[in-house]
CSV table of C-alpha atoms in Angstrom, one decimal:
chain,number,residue,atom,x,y,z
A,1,UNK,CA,8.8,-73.9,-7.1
A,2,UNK,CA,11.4,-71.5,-8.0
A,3,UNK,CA,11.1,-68.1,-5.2
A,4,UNK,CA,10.0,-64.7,-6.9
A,5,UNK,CA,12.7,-62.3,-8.0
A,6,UNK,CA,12.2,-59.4,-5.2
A,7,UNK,CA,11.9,-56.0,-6.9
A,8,UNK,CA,13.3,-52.9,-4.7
A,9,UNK,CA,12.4,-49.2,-6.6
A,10,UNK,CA,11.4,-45.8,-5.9
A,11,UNK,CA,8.4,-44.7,-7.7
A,12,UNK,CA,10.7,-41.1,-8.3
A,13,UNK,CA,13.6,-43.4,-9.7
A,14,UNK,CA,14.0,-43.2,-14.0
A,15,UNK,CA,16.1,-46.5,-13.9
A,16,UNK,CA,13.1,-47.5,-11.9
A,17,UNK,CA,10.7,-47.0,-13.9
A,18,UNK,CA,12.5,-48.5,-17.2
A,19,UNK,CA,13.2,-51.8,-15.0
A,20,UNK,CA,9.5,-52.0,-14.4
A,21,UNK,CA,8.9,-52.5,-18.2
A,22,UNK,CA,11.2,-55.4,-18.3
A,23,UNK,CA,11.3,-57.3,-14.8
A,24,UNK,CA,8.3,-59.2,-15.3
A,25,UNK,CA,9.2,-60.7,-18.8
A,26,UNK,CA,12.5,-61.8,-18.4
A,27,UNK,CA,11.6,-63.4,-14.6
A,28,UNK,CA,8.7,-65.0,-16.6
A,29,UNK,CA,11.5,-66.5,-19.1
A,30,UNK,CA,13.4,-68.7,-16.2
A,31,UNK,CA,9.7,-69.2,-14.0
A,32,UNK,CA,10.4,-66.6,-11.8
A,33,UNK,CA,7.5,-64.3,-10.8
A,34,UNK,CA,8.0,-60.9,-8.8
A,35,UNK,CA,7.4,-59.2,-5.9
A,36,UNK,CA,7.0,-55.6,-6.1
A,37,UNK,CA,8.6,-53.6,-3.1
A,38,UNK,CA,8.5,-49.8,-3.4
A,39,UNK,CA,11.0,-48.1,-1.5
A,40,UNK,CA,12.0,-44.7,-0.6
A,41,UNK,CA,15.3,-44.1,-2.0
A,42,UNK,CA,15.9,-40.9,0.9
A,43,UNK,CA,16.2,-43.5,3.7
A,44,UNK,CA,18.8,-45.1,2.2
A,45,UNK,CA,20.4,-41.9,1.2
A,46,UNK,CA,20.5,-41.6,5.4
A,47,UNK,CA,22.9,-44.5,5.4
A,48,UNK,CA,24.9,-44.4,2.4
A,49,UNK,CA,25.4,-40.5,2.5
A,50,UNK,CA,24.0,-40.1,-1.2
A,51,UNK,CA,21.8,-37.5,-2.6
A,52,UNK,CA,19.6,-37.5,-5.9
A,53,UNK,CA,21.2,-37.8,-9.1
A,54,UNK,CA,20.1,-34.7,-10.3
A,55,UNK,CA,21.5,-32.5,-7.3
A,56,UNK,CA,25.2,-33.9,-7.9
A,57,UNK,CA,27.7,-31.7,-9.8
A,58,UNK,CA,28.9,-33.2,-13.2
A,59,UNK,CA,26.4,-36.6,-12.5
A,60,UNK,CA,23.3,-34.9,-13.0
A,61,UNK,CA,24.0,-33.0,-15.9
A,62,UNK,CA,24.9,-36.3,-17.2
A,63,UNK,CA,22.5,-38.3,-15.5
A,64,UNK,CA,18.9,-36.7,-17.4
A,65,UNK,CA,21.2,-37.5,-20.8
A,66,UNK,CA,21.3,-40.7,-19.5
A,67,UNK,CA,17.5,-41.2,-18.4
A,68,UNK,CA,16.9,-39.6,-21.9
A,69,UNK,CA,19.2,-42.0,-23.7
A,70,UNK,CA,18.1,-44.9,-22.2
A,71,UNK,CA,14.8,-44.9,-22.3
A,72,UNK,CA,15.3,-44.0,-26.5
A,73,UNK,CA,17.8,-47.5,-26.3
A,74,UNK,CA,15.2,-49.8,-24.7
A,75,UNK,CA,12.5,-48.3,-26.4
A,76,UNK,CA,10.2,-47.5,-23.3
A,77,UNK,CA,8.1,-43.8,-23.6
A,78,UNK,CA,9.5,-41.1,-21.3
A,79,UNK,CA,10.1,-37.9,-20.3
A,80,UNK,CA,11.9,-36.1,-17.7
A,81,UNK,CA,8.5,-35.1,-15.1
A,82,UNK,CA,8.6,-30.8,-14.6
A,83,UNK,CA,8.9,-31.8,-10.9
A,84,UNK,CA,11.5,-34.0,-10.4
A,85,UNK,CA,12.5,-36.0,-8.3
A,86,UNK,CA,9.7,-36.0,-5.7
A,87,UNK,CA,9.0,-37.6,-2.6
A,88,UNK,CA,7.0,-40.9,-3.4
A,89,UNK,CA,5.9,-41.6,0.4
A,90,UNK,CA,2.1,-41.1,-0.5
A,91,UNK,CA,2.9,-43.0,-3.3
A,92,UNK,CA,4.3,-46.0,-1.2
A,93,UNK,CA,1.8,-46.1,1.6
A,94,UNK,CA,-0.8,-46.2,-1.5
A,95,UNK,CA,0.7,-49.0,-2.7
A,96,UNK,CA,1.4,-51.2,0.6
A,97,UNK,CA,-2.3,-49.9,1.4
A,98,UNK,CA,-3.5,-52.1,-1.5
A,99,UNK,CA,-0.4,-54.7,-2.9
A,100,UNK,CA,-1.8,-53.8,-6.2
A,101,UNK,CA,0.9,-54.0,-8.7
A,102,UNK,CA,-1.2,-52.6,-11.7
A,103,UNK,CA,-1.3,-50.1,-9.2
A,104,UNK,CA,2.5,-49.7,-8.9
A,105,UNK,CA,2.8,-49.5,-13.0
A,106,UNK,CA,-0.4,-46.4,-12.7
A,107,UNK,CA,1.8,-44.8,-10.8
A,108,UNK,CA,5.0,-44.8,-13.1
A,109,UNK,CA,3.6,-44.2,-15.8
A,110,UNK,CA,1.5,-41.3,-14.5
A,111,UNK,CA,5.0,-39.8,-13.2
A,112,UNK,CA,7.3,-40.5,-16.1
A,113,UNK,CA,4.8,-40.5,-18.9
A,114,UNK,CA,1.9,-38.1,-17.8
A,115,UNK,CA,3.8,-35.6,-16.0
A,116,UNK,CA,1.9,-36.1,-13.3
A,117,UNK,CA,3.2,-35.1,-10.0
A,118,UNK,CA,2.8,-38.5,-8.1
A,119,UNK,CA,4.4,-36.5,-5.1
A,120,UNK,CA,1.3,-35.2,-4.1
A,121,UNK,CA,-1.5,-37.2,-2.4
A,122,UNK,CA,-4.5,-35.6,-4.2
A,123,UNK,CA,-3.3,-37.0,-7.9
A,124,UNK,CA,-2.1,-40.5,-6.0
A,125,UNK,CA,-5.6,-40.9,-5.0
A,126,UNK,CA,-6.8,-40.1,-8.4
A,127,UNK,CA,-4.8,-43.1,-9.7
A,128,UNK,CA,-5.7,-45.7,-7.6
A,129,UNK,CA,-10.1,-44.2,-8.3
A,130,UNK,CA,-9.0,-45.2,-11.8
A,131,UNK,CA,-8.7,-48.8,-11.1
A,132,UNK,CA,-11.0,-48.8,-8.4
A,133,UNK,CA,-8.9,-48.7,-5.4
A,134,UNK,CA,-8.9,-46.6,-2.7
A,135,UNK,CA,-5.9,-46.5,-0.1
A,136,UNK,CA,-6.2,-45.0,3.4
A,137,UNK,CA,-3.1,-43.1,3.1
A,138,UNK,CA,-2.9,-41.6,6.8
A,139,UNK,CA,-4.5,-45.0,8.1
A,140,UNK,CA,-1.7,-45.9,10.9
A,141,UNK,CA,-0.9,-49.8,10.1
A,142,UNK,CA,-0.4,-48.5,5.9
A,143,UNK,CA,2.0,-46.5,7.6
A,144,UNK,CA,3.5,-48.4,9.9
A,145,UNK,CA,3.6,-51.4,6.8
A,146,UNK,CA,5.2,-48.6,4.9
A,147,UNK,CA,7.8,-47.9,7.0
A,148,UNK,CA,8.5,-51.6,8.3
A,149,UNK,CA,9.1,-52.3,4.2
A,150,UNK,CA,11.4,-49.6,3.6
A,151,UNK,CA,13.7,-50.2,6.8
A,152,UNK,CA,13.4,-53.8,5.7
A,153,UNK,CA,15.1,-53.1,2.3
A,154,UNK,CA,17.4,-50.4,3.4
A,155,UNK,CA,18.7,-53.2,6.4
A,156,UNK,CA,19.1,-55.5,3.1
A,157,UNK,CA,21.5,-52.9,1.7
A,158,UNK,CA,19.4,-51.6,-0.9
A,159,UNK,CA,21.1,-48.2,-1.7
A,160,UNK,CA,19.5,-47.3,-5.2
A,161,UNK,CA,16.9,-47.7,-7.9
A,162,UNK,CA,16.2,-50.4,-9.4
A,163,UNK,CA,17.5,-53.3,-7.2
A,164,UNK,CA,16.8,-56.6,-7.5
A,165,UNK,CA,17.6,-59.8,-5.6
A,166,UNK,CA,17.4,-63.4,-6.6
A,167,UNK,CA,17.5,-66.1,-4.3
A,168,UNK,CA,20.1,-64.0,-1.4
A,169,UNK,CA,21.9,-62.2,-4.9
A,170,UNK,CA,21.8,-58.7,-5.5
A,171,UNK,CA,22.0,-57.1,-8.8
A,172,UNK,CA,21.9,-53.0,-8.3
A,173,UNK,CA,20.6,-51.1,-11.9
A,174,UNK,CA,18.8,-52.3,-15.0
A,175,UNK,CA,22.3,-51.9,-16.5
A,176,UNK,CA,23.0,-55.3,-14.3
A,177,UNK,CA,20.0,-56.9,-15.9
A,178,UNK,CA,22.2,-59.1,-18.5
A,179,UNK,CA,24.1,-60.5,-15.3
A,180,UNK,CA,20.6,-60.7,-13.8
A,181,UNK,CA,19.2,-62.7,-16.8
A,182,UNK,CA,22.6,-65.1,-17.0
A,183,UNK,CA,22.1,-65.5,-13.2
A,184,UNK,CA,18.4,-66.8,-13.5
A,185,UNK,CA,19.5,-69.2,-16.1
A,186,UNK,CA,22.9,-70.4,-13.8
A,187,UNK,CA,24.5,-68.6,-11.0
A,188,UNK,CA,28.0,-67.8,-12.0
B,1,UNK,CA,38.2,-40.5,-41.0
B,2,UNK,CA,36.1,-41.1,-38.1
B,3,UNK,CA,37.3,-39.2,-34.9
B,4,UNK,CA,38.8,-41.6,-32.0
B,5,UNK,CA,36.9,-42.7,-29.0
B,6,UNK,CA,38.2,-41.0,-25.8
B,7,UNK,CA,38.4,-43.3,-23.1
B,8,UNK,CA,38.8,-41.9,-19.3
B,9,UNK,CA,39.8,-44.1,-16.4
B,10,UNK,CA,41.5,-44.2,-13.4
B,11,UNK,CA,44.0,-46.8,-13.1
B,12,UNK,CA,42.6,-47.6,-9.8
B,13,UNK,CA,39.5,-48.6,-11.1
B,14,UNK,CA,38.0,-52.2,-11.6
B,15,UNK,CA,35.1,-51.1,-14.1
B,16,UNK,CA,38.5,-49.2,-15.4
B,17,UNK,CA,40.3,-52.4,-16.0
B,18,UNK,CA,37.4,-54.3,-17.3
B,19,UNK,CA,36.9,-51.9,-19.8
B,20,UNK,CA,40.3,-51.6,-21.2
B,21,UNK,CA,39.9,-55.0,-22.1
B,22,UNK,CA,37.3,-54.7,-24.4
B,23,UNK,CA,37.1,-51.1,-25.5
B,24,UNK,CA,40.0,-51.5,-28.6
B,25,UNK,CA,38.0,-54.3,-30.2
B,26,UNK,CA,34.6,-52.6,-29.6
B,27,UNK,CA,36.0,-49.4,-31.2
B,28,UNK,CA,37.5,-51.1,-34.1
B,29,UNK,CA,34.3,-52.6,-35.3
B,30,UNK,CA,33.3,-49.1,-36.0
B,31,UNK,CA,36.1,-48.0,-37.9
B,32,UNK,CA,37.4,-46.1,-34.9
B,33,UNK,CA,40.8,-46.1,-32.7
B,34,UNK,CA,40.9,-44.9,-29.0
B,35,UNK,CA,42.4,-42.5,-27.7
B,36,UNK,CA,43.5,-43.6,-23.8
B,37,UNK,CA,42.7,-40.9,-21.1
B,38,UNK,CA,43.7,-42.0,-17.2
B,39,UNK,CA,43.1,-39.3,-14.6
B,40,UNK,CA,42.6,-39.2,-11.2
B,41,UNK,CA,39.3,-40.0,-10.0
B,42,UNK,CA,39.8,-38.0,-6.4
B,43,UNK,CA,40.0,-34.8,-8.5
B,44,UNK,CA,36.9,-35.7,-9.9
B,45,UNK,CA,35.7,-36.3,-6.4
B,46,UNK,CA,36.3,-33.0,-5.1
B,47,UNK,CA,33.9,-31.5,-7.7
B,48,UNK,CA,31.2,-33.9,-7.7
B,49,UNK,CA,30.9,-34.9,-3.5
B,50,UNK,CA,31.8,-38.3,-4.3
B,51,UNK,CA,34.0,-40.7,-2.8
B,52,UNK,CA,35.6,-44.0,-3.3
B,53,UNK,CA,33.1,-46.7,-3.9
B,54,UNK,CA,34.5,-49.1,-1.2
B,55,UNK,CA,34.3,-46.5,1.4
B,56,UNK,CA,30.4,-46.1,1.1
B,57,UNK,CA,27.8,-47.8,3.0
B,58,UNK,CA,26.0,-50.1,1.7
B,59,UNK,CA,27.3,-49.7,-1.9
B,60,UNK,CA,31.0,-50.3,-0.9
B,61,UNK,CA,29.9,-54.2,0.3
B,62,UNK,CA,27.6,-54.1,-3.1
B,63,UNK,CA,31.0,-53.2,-4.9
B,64,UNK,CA,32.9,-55.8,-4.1
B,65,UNK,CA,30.6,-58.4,-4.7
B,66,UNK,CA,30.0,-56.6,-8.2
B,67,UNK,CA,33.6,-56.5,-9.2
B,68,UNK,CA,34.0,-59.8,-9.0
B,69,UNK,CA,30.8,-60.8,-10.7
B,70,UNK,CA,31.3,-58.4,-13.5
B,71,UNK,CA,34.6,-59.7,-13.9
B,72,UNK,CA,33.5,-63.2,-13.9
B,73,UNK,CA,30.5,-62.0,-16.2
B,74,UNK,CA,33.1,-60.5,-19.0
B,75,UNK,CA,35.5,-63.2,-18.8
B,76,UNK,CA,38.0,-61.0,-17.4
B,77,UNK,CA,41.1,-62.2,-15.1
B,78,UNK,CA,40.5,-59.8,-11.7
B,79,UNK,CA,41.4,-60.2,-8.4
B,80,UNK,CA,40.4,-57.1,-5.3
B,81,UNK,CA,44.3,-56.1,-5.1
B,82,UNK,CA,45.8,-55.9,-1.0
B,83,UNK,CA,46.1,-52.7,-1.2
B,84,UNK,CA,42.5,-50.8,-2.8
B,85,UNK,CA,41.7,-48.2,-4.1
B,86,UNK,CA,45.5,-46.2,-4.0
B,87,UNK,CA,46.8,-42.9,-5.7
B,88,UNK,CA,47.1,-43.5,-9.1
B,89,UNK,CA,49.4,-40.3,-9.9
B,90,UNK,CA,52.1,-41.8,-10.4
B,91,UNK,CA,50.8,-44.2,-12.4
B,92,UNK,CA,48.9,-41.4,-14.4
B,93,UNK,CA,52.3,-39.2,-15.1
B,94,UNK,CA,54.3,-42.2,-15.9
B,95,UNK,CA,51.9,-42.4,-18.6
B,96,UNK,CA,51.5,-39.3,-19.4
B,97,UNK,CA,55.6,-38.9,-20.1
B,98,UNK,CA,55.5,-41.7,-22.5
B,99,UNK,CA,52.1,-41.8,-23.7
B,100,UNK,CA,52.8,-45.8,-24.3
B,101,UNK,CA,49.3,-47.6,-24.5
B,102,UNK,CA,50.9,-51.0,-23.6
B,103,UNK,CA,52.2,-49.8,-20.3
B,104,UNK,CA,48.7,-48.3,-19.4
B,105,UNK,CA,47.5,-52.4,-20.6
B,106,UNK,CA,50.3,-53.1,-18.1
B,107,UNK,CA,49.7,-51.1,-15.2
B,108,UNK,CA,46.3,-52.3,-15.3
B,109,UNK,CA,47.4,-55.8,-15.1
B,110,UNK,CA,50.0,-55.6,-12.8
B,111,UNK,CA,47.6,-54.0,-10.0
B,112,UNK,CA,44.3,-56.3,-10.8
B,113,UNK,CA,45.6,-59.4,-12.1
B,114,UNK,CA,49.2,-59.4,-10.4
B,115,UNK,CA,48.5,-57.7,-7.1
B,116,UNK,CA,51.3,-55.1,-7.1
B,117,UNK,CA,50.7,-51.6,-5.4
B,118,UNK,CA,50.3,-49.3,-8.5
B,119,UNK,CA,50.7,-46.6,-6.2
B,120,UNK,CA,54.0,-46.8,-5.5
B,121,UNK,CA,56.6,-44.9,-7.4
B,122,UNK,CA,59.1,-47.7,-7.5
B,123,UNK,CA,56.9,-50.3,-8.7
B,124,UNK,CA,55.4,-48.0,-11.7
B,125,UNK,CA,59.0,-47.3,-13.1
B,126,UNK,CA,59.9,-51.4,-12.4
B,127,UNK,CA,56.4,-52.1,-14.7
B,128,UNK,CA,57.7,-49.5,-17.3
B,129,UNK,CA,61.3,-50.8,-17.1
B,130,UNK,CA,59.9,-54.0,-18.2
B,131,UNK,CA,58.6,-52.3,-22.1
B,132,UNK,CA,61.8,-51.0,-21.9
B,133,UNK,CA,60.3,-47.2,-20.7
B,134,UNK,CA,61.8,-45.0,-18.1
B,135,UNK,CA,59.8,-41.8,-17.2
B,136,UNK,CA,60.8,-39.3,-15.0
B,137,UNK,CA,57.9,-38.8,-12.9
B,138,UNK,CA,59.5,-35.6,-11.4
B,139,UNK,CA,59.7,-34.3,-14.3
B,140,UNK,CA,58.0,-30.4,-14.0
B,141,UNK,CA,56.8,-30.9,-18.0
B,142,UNK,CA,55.5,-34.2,-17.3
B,143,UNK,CA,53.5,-33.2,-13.5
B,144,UNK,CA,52.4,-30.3,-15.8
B,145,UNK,CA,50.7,-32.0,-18.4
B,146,UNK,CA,49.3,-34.9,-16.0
B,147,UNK,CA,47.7,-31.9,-14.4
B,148,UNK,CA,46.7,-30.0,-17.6
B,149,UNK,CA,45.1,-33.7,-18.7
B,150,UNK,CA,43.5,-34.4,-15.4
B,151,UNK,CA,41.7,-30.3,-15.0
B,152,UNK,CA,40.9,-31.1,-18.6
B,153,UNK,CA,38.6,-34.1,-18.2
B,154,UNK,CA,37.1,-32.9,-15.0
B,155,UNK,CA,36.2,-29.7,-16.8
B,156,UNK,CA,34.7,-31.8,-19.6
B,157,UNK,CA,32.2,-33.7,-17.1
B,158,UNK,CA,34.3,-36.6,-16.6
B,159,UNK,CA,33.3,-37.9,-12.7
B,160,UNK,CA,33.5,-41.8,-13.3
B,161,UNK,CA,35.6,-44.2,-14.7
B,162,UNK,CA,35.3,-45.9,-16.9
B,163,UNK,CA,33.8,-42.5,-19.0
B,164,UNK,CA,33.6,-42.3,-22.7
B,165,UNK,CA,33.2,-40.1,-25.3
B,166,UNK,CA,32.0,-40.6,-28.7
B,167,UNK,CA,31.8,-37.0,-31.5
B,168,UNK,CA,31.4,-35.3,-27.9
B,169,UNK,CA,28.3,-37.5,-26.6
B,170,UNK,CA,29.6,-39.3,-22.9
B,171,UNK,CA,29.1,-42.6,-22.0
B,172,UNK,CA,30.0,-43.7,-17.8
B,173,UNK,CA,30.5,-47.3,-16.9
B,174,UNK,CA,31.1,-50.5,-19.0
B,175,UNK,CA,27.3,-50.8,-18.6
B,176,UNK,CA,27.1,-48.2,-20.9
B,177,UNK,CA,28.9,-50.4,-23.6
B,178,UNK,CA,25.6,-51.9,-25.6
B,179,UNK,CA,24.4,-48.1,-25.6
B,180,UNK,CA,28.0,-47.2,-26.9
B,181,UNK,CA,27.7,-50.1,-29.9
B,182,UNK,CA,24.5,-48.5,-30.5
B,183,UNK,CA,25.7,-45.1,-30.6
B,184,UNK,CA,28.9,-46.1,-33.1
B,185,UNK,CA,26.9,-47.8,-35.3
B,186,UNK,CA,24.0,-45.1,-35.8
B,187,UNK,CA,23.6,-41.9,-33.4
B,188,UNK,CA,19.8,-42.6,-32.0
């Protein structure tokens, strides 16, 4: 039994949310499954001194091309939110609340396709009352489970959005997803 | 005639170096020739907040371990040189005086392949004494127009390296170079 490919996003994170479409298919192709594990990209901003892409001169003006760009390449629907990024702790909590990975694809696709602002409680309570869940978000072990997960990936070394590792290997960016795939099949 | 690609890099940059070994053949396939850009990544830096990938936490150890894959990925020669990253300005105006793509193949080799300091003086003008080339790099016309080319990229957007641009539409990072295919063969 091969051991599941561990998925580290932020729910605020564009290259996030494309990876989402297409880490469960190609782990599927080498009998891989995943394990979803939200993050929150600002605590690892505390350690590695970065900031969001779209507050960095010359990078951000670039970067929503980019977002833009690649979601047109890949073919997944998108647009830039009108409040972008946001803070996705609700978000988190409501997902470690419940482990419910239909859950985690709601939520993206209410921020990046909806325009829904997932930043704010209220409408991440709404999502999970669509599927039938409902996530004590200020219940103190979802938040202490939240915050164990993130400082668990951060003290991995995840530093961005999407990141994924496979069996000790990290592969940072769905841009590293054809070294990803060629890893599943043989490390190199 | 189809206008040529404009390829920025530093010379003290792996993704760079991997990319100047595939961007001529890429380009050609579209009917295109490339026009070879270095500049200084640390004027770039000043702009955008950045800073030299090694020197970040978390992503600098992520780095490494990336070069080396990628290289290993493309089929690329690479080694992490002694002496990384270093000031590529000499480097940059010895180019810049002759304007001779094979030394820019060359300086890229010499420091990734063969391990030799790019950034000193003495051991850009032995690597262009060896196509025959002798630059003054205290030439004022020749700090001049490094400077002119160097303000000039910056003030186009340029902040990475590798960084690409195609009938004025940028592309950063060799990951970027299935979007780039893409993008030669039909704008989308």
């Amino acid at each position: 039994m091969k051991a599941p490919v561990d998925f580290y996003f932020d729910f605020s994170s564009p290259y996030g949310y494309l990876a989402a479409q297409k880490i469960e298919p190609l782990a599927a192709r080498h009998g891989r499954s995943v394990t979803w594990r939200p993050m929150l990209l600002g605590a690892a901003f505390k350690v590695s001194g970065a900031g969001p892409l779209p507050s960095v001169p010359l990078k951000g003006e670039y970067s929503k091309r980019d977002f833009l760009r690649s979601a047109r390449f890949h073919g997944v629907p998108f647009r830039i939110p009108d409040v972008f990024p946001v803070s996705t702790l609700h978000a988190c909590r409501a997902f470690y609340a419940t482990g419910n990975v239909p859950l985690a694809k709601s939520l993206f696709k209410a921020y990046f396709v909806d325009n829904l602002n997932i930043g704010e409680a209220d409408n991440v309570m709404k999502i999970a009352a669509s599927l039938g869940l409902k996530p004590d978000l200020n219940d103190q072990a979802v938040k202490d489970k939240t915050r164990a997960e993130v400082d668990a990936a951060v003290a991995r070394g995840v530093f961005g959005s999407p990141y994924i590792v496979v069996d000790g290997e990290p592969f940072w960016g769905m841009d590293r997803f054809d070294q990803l795939e060629r890893w599943l099949r043989e490390p190199f």
